[in-house]
mmCIF file of C-alpha atoms and ligand atoms in Angstrom:
data_model
loop_
_atom_site.group_PDB
_atom_site.id
_atom_site.type_symbol
_atom_site.label_atom_id
_atom_site.label_comp_id
_atom_site.label_asym_id
_atom_site.label_seq_id
_atom_site.Cartn_x
_atom_site.Cartn_y
_atom_site.Cartn_z
ATOM 1 C CA MET A 13 37.404 47.703 37.693
ATOM 2 C CA LYS A 14 39.033 50.132 40.056
ATOM 3 C CA ARG A 15 40.870 52.571 37.687
ATOM 4 C CA ILE A 16 39.165 54.738 34.842
ATOM 5 C CA ALA A 17 40.910 57.343 32.522
ATOM 6 C CA VAL A 18 38.976 59.861 30.129
ATOM 7 C CA LEU A 19 40.375 62.097 27.714
ATOM 8 C CA THR A 20 38.993 64.212 24.746
ATOM 9 C CA SER A 21 40.096 63.900 21.300
ATOM 10 C CA GLY A 22 39.809 65.259 17.468
ATOM 11 C CA GLY A 23 37.689 68.631 17.276
ATOM 12 C CA ASP A 24 36.686 69.673 20.460
ATOM 13 C CA ALA A 25 32.780 70.148 20.854
ATOM 14 C CA PRO A 26 30.473 71.982 23.231
ATOM 15 C CA GLY A 27 29.394 69.589 25.921
ATOM 16 C CA MET A 28 32.677 67.826 26.451
ATOM 17 C CA ASN A 29 33.287 69.444 29.590
ATOM 18 C CA ALA A 30 29.813 68.467 30.865
ATOM 19 C CA ALA A 31 30.936 64.632 29.684
ATOM 20 C CA ILE A 32 33.720 64.910 31.485
ATOM 21 C CA ARG A 33 32.105 66.105 34.605
ATOM 22 C CA ALA A 34 29.622 63.215 34.419
ATOM 23 C CA VAL A 35 32.261 60.375 33.733
ATOM 24 C CA VAL A 36 33.876 62.005 36.928
ATOM 25 C CA ARG A 37 31.102 62.158 39.332
ATOM 26 C CA ALA A 38 29.557 59.025 38.291
ATOM 27 C CA GLY A 39 33.065 57.350 38.653
ATOM 28 C CA VAL A 40 33.444 58.319 41.937
ATOM 29 C CA TYR A 41 29.878 57.382 43.060
ATOM 30 C CA TYR A 42 30.605 53.796 42.013
ATOM 31 C CA GLU A 43 33.928 54.172 44.114
ATOM 32 C CA LYS A 44 36.270 53.884 41.117
ATOM 33 C CA GLU A 45 39.507 56.271 41.234
ATOM 34 C CA VAL A 46 39.018 58.473 37.819
ATOM 35 C CA PHE A 47 41.826 60.129 35.906
ATOM 36 C CA GLY A 48 41.997 62.509 33.367
ATOM 37 C CA VAL A 49 44.503 62.491 30.188
ATOM 38 C CA TYR A 50 45.506 65.785 28.636
ATOM 39 C CA GLU A 51 45.582 66.293 24.972
ATOM 40 C CA GLY A 52 43.973 63.152 23.858
ATOM 41 C CA TYR A 53 45.977 60.698 22.519
ATOM 42 C CA GLU A 54 49.300 62.588 22.668
ATOM 43 C CA GLY A 55 48.998 62.987 26.668
ATOM 44 C CA LEU A 56 48.444 59.059 26.545
ATOM 45 C CA ILE A 57 51.607 58.741 24.946
ATOM 46 C CA ALA A 58 53.649 61.255 27.241
ATOM 47 C CA GLY A 59 51.724 59.886 30.119
ATOM 48 C CA ASN A 60 50.074 63.011 31.220
ATOM 49 C CA PHE A 61 47.680 62.028 33.519
ATOM 50 C CA VAL A 62 45.911 63.676 36.205
ATOM 51 C CA LYS A 63 43.875 62.525 39.033
ATOM 52 C CA LEU A 64 40.223 63.904 38.951
ATOM 53 C CA LYS A 65 37.969 64.307 41.943
ATOM 54 C CA VAL A 66 34.439 65.893 41.989
ATOM 55 C CA ARG A 67 35.881 68.926 42.889
ATOM 56 C CA SER A 68 38.249 68.888 40.199
ATOM 57 C CA VAL A 69 35.230 69.288 37.566
ATOM 58 C CA ASN A 70 33.645 72.161 39.709
ATOM 59 C CA ASN A 71 32.133 74.973 37.158
ATOM 60 C CA ILE A 72 32.906 73.113 33.951
ATOM 61 C CA LEU A 73 29.368 72.056 32.890
ATOM 62 C CA HIS A 74 28.603 75.509 30.924
ATOM 63 C CA ARG A 75 32.002 75.960 29.246
ATOM 64 C CA GLY A 76 32.883 75.118 25.682
ATOM 65 C CA GLY A 77 35.852 73.456 24.506
ATOM 66 C CA THR A 78 37.630 70.672 26.900
ATOM 67 C CA PHE A 79 39.523 71.688 30.000
ATOM 68 C CA LEU A 80 41.765 68.071 29.253
ATOM 69 C CA LYS A 81 42.327 69.902 25.690
ATOM 70 C CA SER A 82 42.463 67.956 22.471
ATOM 71 C CA ALA A 83 44.625 67.072 19.834
ATOM 72 C CA ARG A 84 44.351 65.195 16.442
ATOM 73 C CA SER A 85 47.569 62.726 17.221
ATOM 74 C CA GLU A 86 49.751 61.473 14.344
ATOM 75 C CA GLU A 87 51.961 59.306 16.374
ATOM 76 C CA PHE A 88 49.031 57.319 17.920
ATOM 77 C CA ARG A 89 48.251 56.447 14.368
ATOM 78 C CA THR A 90 51.742 54.204 14.370
ATOM 79 C CA PRO A 91 51.767 50.799 16.232
ATOM 80 C CA GLU A 92 54.654 52.415 18.044
ATOM 81 C CA GLY A 93 53.051 55.439 19.275
ATOM 82 C CA ARG A 94 50.172 52.987 20.361
ATOM 83 C CA LYS A 95 52.626 50.530 22.263
ATOM 84 C CA LYS A 96 53.896 53.806 24.354
ATOM 85 C CA ALA A 97 50.633 54.794 25.152
ATOM 86 C CA ILE A 98 49.672 51.434 26.411
ATOM 87 C CA LYS A 99 52.840 51.457 28.419
ATOM 88 C CA GLN A 100 51.408 54.339 30.297
ATOM 89 C CA LEU A 101 48.259 53.056 30.829
ATOM 90 C CA LYS A 102 49.466 50.142 32.498
ATOM 91 C CA LYS A 103 51.768 51.990 34.297
ATOM 92 C CA LYS A 104 48.665 53.736 36.001
ATOM 93 C CA GLU A 105 47.099 50.578 36.374
ATOM 94 C CA ILE A 106 44.080 51.629 34.133
ATOM 95 C CA ASP A 107 41.687 49.184 33.509
ATOM 96 C CA GLY A 108 38.778 51.144 31.841
ATOM 97 C CA LEU A 109 39.204 53.873 29.360
ATOM 98 C CA VAL A 110 36.159 56.436 28.278
ATOM 99 C CA VAL A 111 37.292 58.493 24.981
ATOM 100 C CA VAL A 112 35.129 61.446 23.868
ATOM 101 C CA GLY A 113 35.342 62.276 20.252
ATOM 102 C CA GLY A 114 34.538 61.397 16.801
ATOM 103 C CA ASP A 115 35.411 58.584 14.118
ATOM 104 C CA GLY A 116 39.432 59.266 14.445
ATOM 105 C CA THR A 117 39.011 58.928 17.988
ATOM 106 C CA PHE A 118 36.890 56.078 17.722
ATOM 107 C CA THR A 119 39.259 54.340 15.236
ATOM 108 C CA GLY A 120 42.260 54.584 17.374
ATOM 109 C CA ALA A 121 40.151 53.462 20.343
ATOM 110 C CA MET A 122 39.396 50.113 18.311
ATOM 111 C CA LYS A 123 42.926 49.474 17.803
ATOM 112 C CA LEU A 124 44.114 50.554 21.195
ATOM 113 C CA SER A 125 41.686 47.942 22.687
ATOM 114 C CA GLU A 126 42.592 45.105 20.218
ATOM 115 C CA GLU A 127 46.207 45.759 21.410
ATOM 116 C CA SER A 128 46.225 46.510 24.664
ATOM 117 C CA GLY A 129 43.368 44.267 26.222
ATOM 118 C CA ILE A 130 41.588 47.294 28.192
ATOM 119 C CA PRO A 131 37.822 48.025 27.471
ATOM 120 C CA ILE A 132 37.484 51.399 25.943
ATOM 121 C CA ILE A 133 33.889 53.440 25.728
ATOM 122 C CA GLY A 134 33.397 55.802 23.394
ATOM 123 C CA ILE A 135 30.897 58.973 23.732
ATOM 124 C CA PRO A 136 30.109 60.886 20.796
ATOM 125 C CA GLY A 137 31.416 64.056 20.633
ATOM 126 C CA THR A 138 31.850 66.270 17.351
ATOM 127 C CA ILE A 139 29.671 69.101 15.911
ATOM 128 C CA ASP A 140 29.381 66.841 12.841
ATOM 129 C CA ASN A 141 26.566 64.777 14.128
ATOM 130 C CA ASP A 142 27.881 61.701 11.610
ATOM 131 C CA LEU A 143 27.779 58.964 13.615
ATOM 132 C CA ALA A 144 25.693 56.340 13.707
ATOM 133 C CA GLY A 145 24.220 54.819 16.636
ATOM 134 C CA THR A 146 23.254 58.058 18.238
ATOM 135 C CA ASP A 147 20.445 60.498 17.021
ATOM 136 C CA TYR A 148 22.491 63.227 18.372
ATOM 137 C CA THR A 149 26.352 63.890 18.769
ATOM 138 C CA LEU A 150 27.818 66.049 21.558
ATOM 139 C CA GLY A 151 27.913 69.346 20.329
ATOM 140 C CA PHE A 152 25.664 69.397 16.934
ATOM 141 C CA ASP A 153 22.603 71.136 18.822
ATOM 142 C CA THR A 154 24.801 73.984 20.163
ATOM 143 C CA ALA A 155 26.841 74.633 16.813
ATOM 144 C CA THR A 156 23.632 74.361 14.859
ATOM 145 C CA ASN A 157 22.165 77.175 16.991
ATOM 146 C CA THR A 158 25.448 79.518 16.526
ATOM 147 C CA VAL A 159 24.920 78.926 12.707
ATOM 148 C CA ALA A 160 20.935 80.071 12.983
ATOM 149 C CA HIS A 161 22.136 82.936 14.998
ATOM 150 C CA ALA A 162 25.138 84.009 12.782
ATOM 151 C CA ILE A 163 22.376 83.749 9.807
ATOM 152 C CA ASP A 164 20.038 85.838 11.710
ATOM 153 C CA GLN A 165 22.762 88.575 11.802
ATOM 154 C CA ILE A 166 23.861 88.266 8.199
ATOM 155 C CA ARG A 167 20.103 88.497 7.034
ATOM 156 C CA ASP A 168 19.940 91.997 8.521
ATOM 157 C CA THR A 169 22.626 92.828 6.080
ATOM 158 C CA ALA A 170 21.378 90.979 3.194
ATOM 159 C CA LEU A 171 18.030 92.548 3.462
ATOM 160 C CA SER A 172 19.422 95.811 3.872
ATOM 161 C CA HIS A 173 21.509 95.734 0.889
ATOM 162 C CA ASN A 174 19.762 93.409 -1.442
ATOM 163 C CA ARG A 175 22.447 90.900 -1.462
ATOM 164 C CA LEU A 176 22.604 87.326 -2.066
ATOM 165 C CA PHE A 177 25.061 85.631 0.500
ATOM 166 C CA PHE A 178 26.111 82.248 0.489
ATOM 167 C CA ILE A 179 27.149 80.881 4.111
ATOM 168 C CA GLU A 180 29.589 78.051 4.467
ATOM 169 C CA VAL A 181 29.206 75.454 7.398
ATOM 170 C CA MET A 182 31.244 72.835 8.816
ATOM 171 C CA GLY A 183 30.475 69.054 8.767
ATOM 172 C CA ARG A 184 33.238 67.565 7.165
ATOM 173 C CA ASN A 185 31.558 65.314 4.565
ATOM 174 C CA SER A 186 28.297 65.524 6.003
ATOM 175 C CA GLY A 187 25.465 67.898 5.344
ATOM 176 C CA ALA A 188 23.714 67.239 9.161
ATOM 177 C CA ILE A 189 24.357 70.997 10.315
ATOM 178 C CA ALA A 190 23.837 72.760 6.769
ATOM 179 C CA VAL A 191 20.068 70.765 7.051
ATOM 180 C CA ARG A 192 19.356 72.053 10.533
ATOM 181 C CA SER A 193 20.735 75.673 10.074
ATOM 182 C CA GLY A 194 19.470 75.896 6.593
ATOM 183 C CA ILE A 195 15.907 75.305 7.639
ATOM 184 C CA ALA A 196 16.233 77.011 11.144
ATOM 185 C CA GLY A 197 17.921 80.355 9.255
ATOM 186 C CA GLY A 198 15.448 80.149 6.604
ATOM 187 C CA ALA A 199 17.698 79.560 3.413
ATOM 188 C CA VAL A 200 16.432 79.581 0.033
ATOM 189 C CA ALA A 201 18.649 76.663 -0.443
ATOM 190 C CA THR A 202 20.735 74.298 1.081
ATOM 191 C CA LEU A 203 23.703 72.627 -0.694
ATOM 192 C CA ILE A 204 25.040 69.499 0.997
ATOM 193 C CA PRO A 205 27.083 66.601 -0.240
ATOM 194 C CA GLU A 206 24.359 64.039 0.024
ATOM 195 C CA LYS A 207 22.365 65.537 -2.559
ATOM 196 C CA ASP A 208 23.351 67.168 -5.872
ATOM 197 C CA MET A 209 22.227 70.382 -6.875
ATOM 198 C CA SER A 210 23.977 72.002 -9.846
ATOM 199 C CA THR A 211 24.950 75.457 -10.145
ATOM 200 C CA GLU A 212 22.237 76.024 -13.176
ATOM 201 C CA ALA A 213 19.839 74.404 -10.549
ATOM 202 C CA LEU A 214 20.758 76.721 -7.934
ATOM 203 C CA ILE A 215 20.696 79.997 -10.258
ATOM 204 C CA LYS A 216 17.044 78.702 -11.263
ATOM 205 C CA LYS A 217 15.956 79.028 -7.674
ATOM 206 C CA LEU A 218 17.530 82.098 -7.284
ATOM 207 C CA ASP A 219 15.784 83.451 -10.594
ATOM 208 C CA LYS A 220 12.475 82.178 -9.419
ATOM 209 C CA GLY A 221 12.605 84.345 -5.975
ATOM 210 C CA GLY A 222 13.493 87.113 -8.115
ATOM 211 C CA LYS A 223 10.628 86.886 -10.273
ATOM 212 C CA ARG A 224 8.444 86.753 -6.712
ATOM 213 C CA GLY A 225 9.983 90.243 -5.870
ATOM 214 C CA LYS A 226 13.038 88.594 -3.401
ATOM 215 C CA THR A 227 15.590 91.218 -3.454
ATOM 216 C CA SER A 228 17.800 89.214 -0.832
ATOM 217 C CA SER A 229 18.518 85.774 -0.397
ATOM 218 C CA LEU A 230 20.771 83.237 1.915
ATOM 219 C CA VAL A 231 22.173 80.092 1.000
ATOM 220 C CA VAL A 232 23.859 77.754 2.949
ATOM 221 C CA VAL A 233 26.606 75.669 1.900
ATOM 222 C CA ALA A 234 28.099 72.613 3.791
ATOM 223 C CA GLU A 235 31.733 72.630 3.304
ATOM 224 C CA ALA A 236 31.495 68.859 2.148
ATOM 225 C CA GLY A 237 35.178 67.602 2.630
ATOM 226 C CA SER A 238 36.651 71.041 1.037
ATOM 227 C CA PRO A 239 36.458 74.024 3.247
ATOM 228 C CA GLY A 240 36.545 77.476 1.381
ATOM 229 C CA ARG A 241 34.991 75.685 -1.742
ATOM 230 C CA THR A 242 31.852 78.441 -1.561
ATOM 231 C CA TYR A 243 34.275 80.879 -2.891
ATOM 232 C CA THR A 244 34.622 78.904 -5.956
ATOM 233 C CA LEU A 245 30.361 78.291 -6.645
ATOM 234 C CA ALA A 246 29.750 82.205 -5.853
ATOM 235 C CA ASP A 247 32.384 82.918 -8.332
ATOM 236 C CA ASP A 248 30.339 80.695 -10.829
ATOM 237 C CA VAL A 249 26.773 81.990 -9.675
ATOM 238 C CA LYS A 250 28.577 85.603 -10.155
ATOM 239 C CA LYS A 251 29.468 84.874 -13.868
ATOM 240 C CA SER A 252 26.078 83.805 -14.892
ATOM 241 C CA ARG A 253 24.291 86.682 -12.754
ATOM 242 C CA PRO A 254 26.548 89.756 -12.624
ATOM 243 C CA GLU A 255 23.648 92.011 -11.611
ATOM 244 C CA PHE A 256 23.874 89.861 -8.271
ATOM 245 C CA ASP A 257 25.509 91.353 -5.507
ATOM 246 C CA VAL A 258 27.160 88.161 -4.042
ATOM 247 C CA LYS A 259 28.770 87.763 -0.762
ATOM 248 C CA VAL A 260 30.269 84.748 1.129
ATOM 249 C CA THR A 261 30.748 84.104 4.882
ATOM 250 C CA VAL A 262 32.694 81.017 5.737
ATOM 251 C CA LEU A 263 31.467 80.277 9.424
ATOM 252 C CA GLY A 264 34.243 78.161 10.304
ATOM 253 C CA HIS A 265 35.734 77.391 13.994
ATOM 254 C CA LEU A 266 33.006 80.158 15.569
ATOM 255 C CA GLN A 267 30.791 77.016 15.261
ATOM 256 C CA ARG A 268 33.209 74.878 17.373
ATOM 257 C CA GLY A 269 33.090 77.092 20.516
ATOM 258 C CA GLY A 270 30.641 78.899 22.822
ATOM 259 C CA SER A 271 28.627 77.333 25.895
ATOM 260 C CA PRO A 272 26.869 74.242 25.201
ATOM 261 C CA SER A 273 22.802 74.325 24.760
ATOM 262 C CA CYS A 274 20.449 72.577 27.365
ATOM 263 C CA PHE A 275 20.139 69.822 24.858
ATOM 264 C CA ASP A 276 24.002 69.210 24.901
ATOM 265 C CA ARG A 277 24.508 69.470 28.617
ATOM 266 C CA VAL A 278 21.615 67.036 29.259
ATOM 267 C CA LEU A 279 23.241 64.778 26.453
ATOM 268 C CA ALA A 280 26.550 64.882 27.687
ATOM 269 C CA SER A 281 25.581 64.309 31.169
ATOM 270 C CA ARG A 282 23.695 60.966 30.159
ATOM 271 C CA LEU A 283 26.238 59.629 28.180
ATOM 272 C CA GLY A 284 29.132 60.505 30.820
ATOM 273 C CA VAL A 285 26.999 58.230 33.564
ATOM 274 C CA ALA A 286 26.372 55.574 30.546
ATOM 275 C CA ALA A 287 30.050 55.306 29.425
ATOM 276 C CA ILE A 288 30.671 54.627 33.528
ATOM 277 C CA GLU A 289 28.150 52.155 33.933
ATOM 278 C CA GLY A 290 28.505 50.724 30.625
ATOM 279 C CA LEU A 291 32.428 49.679 31.432
ATOM 280 C CA ILE A 292 30.785 48.382 35.157
ATOM 281 C CA ASP A 293 29.037 45.997 33.581
ATOM 282 C CA GLY A 294 31.558 44.579 31.517
ATOM 283 C CA LYS A 295 31.160 46.660 28.100
ATOM 284 C CA LYS A 296 34.044 47.069 25.804
ATOM 285 C CA ASP A 297 34.359 48.881 22.279
ATOM 286 C CA VAL A 298 31.560 50.473 22.093
ATOM 287 C CA MET A 299 29.913 53.980 21.885
ATOM 288 C CA ALA A 300 27.128 55.079 24.291
ATOM 289 C CA GLY A 301 24.681 56.958 22.445
ATOM 290 C CA ILE A 302 21.140 57.828 22.709
ATOM 291 C CA GLU A 303 18.346 56.591 20.212
ATOM 292 C CA ASN A 304 14.668 57.485 20.448
ATOM 293 C CA ASP A 305 15.476 58.344 23.946
ATOM 294 C CA ALA A 306 16.969 55.546 25.445
ATOM 295 C CA VAL A 307 20.756 54.775 26.125
ATOM 296 C CA THR A 308 22.241 52.583 23.573
ATOM 297 C CA TYR A 309 25.548 50.947 23.025
ATOM 298 C CA THR A 310 26.855 50.465 19.472
ATOM 299 C CA THR A 311 30.443 48.732 18.496
ATOM 300 C CA PHE A 312 33.003 51.305 17.014
ATOM 301 C CA LYS A 313 32.662 49.683 14.164
ATOM 302 C CA HIS A 314 29.323 50.295 13.453
ATOM 303 C CA ALA A 315 29.715 53.621 14.713
ATOM 304 C CA ILE A 316 32.124 54.997 12.100
ATOM 305 C CA GLU A 317 31.350 52.623 9.222
ATOM 306 C CA THR A 318 27.567 52.810 9.103
ATOM 307 C CA PRO A 319 26.398 55.991 6.937
ATOM 308 C CA LYS A 320 24.261 58.224 8.781
ATOM 309 C CA PRO A 321 21.792 59.453 6.054
ATOM 310 C CA VAL A 322 20.750 62.816 6.049
ATOM 311 C CA GLU A 323 17.440 63.310 7.520
ATOM 312 C CA GLU A 324 15.109 62.829 4.559
ATOM 313 C CA GLU A 325 12.182 64.875 5.920
ATOM 314 C CA ALA A 326 14.418 67.572 7.421
ATOM 315 C CA PHE A 327 15.909 68.222 4.124
ATOM 316 C CA ARG A 328 12.484 67.924 2.326
ATOM 317 C CA VAL A 329 10.965 70.722 4.570
HETATM 318 O O1 LIG B 177 35.012 66.977 13.075
HETATM 319 C C1 LIG B 177 34.421 68.668 12.901
HETATM 320 C C2 LIG B 177 35.294 69.819 12.634
HETATM 321 O O2 LIG B 177 35.090 71.027 12.878
HETATM 322 C C3 LIG B 177 34.692 69.769 11.038
HETATM 323 O O3 LIG B 177 33.059 70.023 10.997
HETATM 324 C C4 LIG B 177 35.570 70.144 10.412
HETATM 325 O O4 LIG B 177 36.006 69.818 8.620
HETATM 326 C C5 LIG B 177 37.198 69.989 10.799
HETATM 327 O O5 LIG B 177 36.774 69.582 12.370
HETATM 328 C C6 LIG B 177 37.913 71.180 11.163
HETATM 329 O O6 LIG B 177 39.073 70.664 11.729
HETATM 330 P P1 LIG B 177 40.386 71.550 12.248
HETATM 331 O O7 LIG B 177 39.634 72.019 13.407
HETATM 332 O O8 LIG B 177 41.377 70.228 12.439
HETATM 333 O O9 LIG B 177 40.960 72.390 11.153
#
C-alpha cells in the first residue's frame, strides 16, 4: 500500500478536520503518500484530488466543519457514478481509501470496495451517534455540549417569562442527542423516537410540575425523522392547556458546527491513526471505532445495520 486517499462525506461533524489531520500525519509517518478528495464522493467522481502533506493539515485540529468539504452525492448512488469514481481512483493509483462519515457514507463505501477491490476503512463521523461498533461517533460530544449551552440560554427566558419551551434537537432517527442534552440541560421530559410518550402523558408530567409550584419548563424533543415536528406537538399541548405560554426553538444546524471538544479531538486523532494502521494491516470494509476505550474494527454492514439502542440507564436518569 503506497497511496492512500481520504474524504469526508454526508453531514459535516466537529472533529472531521482533526480526523483528516490524523490520517495524513499517520500516513506520512508510515511513509505513504496521502491524497485528499474534495467534496466527498462528488469529488471522487470528478477526480478532485489534492496531495496532502503534514504542512497541509496545519492548524485544522481545532476547527469545525471539514476543509475537504462534504456532499451528499446522488450520482454516486448509481453504478455509473461509481464507475467514474473507480476510474479516477485507478488513474491516481490509489490503493487504500479512508472515508469519514455516517451510514450513507458507509453504504456507498461497501459498494465501492466491492466494485473496485480497493480496501476502504471508515471513520464514524456524525453528530447522531447512531452507528454500532463504536461507543461514540465524531461530533456527538461537541454537538451535545452545544445543545446543553443553548438550553442554558433558553432557560433564562423560560424562567423570566414563566414559559414552557420545547427545544428540538437533531439526530435523524436516533434519540441519542436528545437523551444526553436532556440530562445536561435539566429537561422536565425528553421525547425520543425509541420511547413512546403520548401528549397526554407529557401534559400529566407538566401538570405535576405545576402543582409543585414549577413556573417554567423545558422539554427536549428529538427530531425523530421529521424535523419541525415539534411545532405540531406544541400546538397540541397549547390546545389542551391554553393557559401555558408555549414556545418552540428548533436548534437545527447550529448543532453541527463549532470547534470540536477535547473529547472529539482525541477520538478523531485515535481513529485517524487506527484507520491508517488498519489499512496497512490489510483490513478492509470495516469502520474503526472505540469501544470500552480500545480500538475496534467493525464491518460496515454491522455498523450500519445493527440498531444502536438508546442508553437505557441514561434515559432512566
Ligand atoms: O446526520 C446528521 C444530521 O445533522 C442529522 O441529525 C439531520 O437529520 C441531518 O443530518 C440534516 O441533514 P442536512 O444538513 O442535509 O439537512
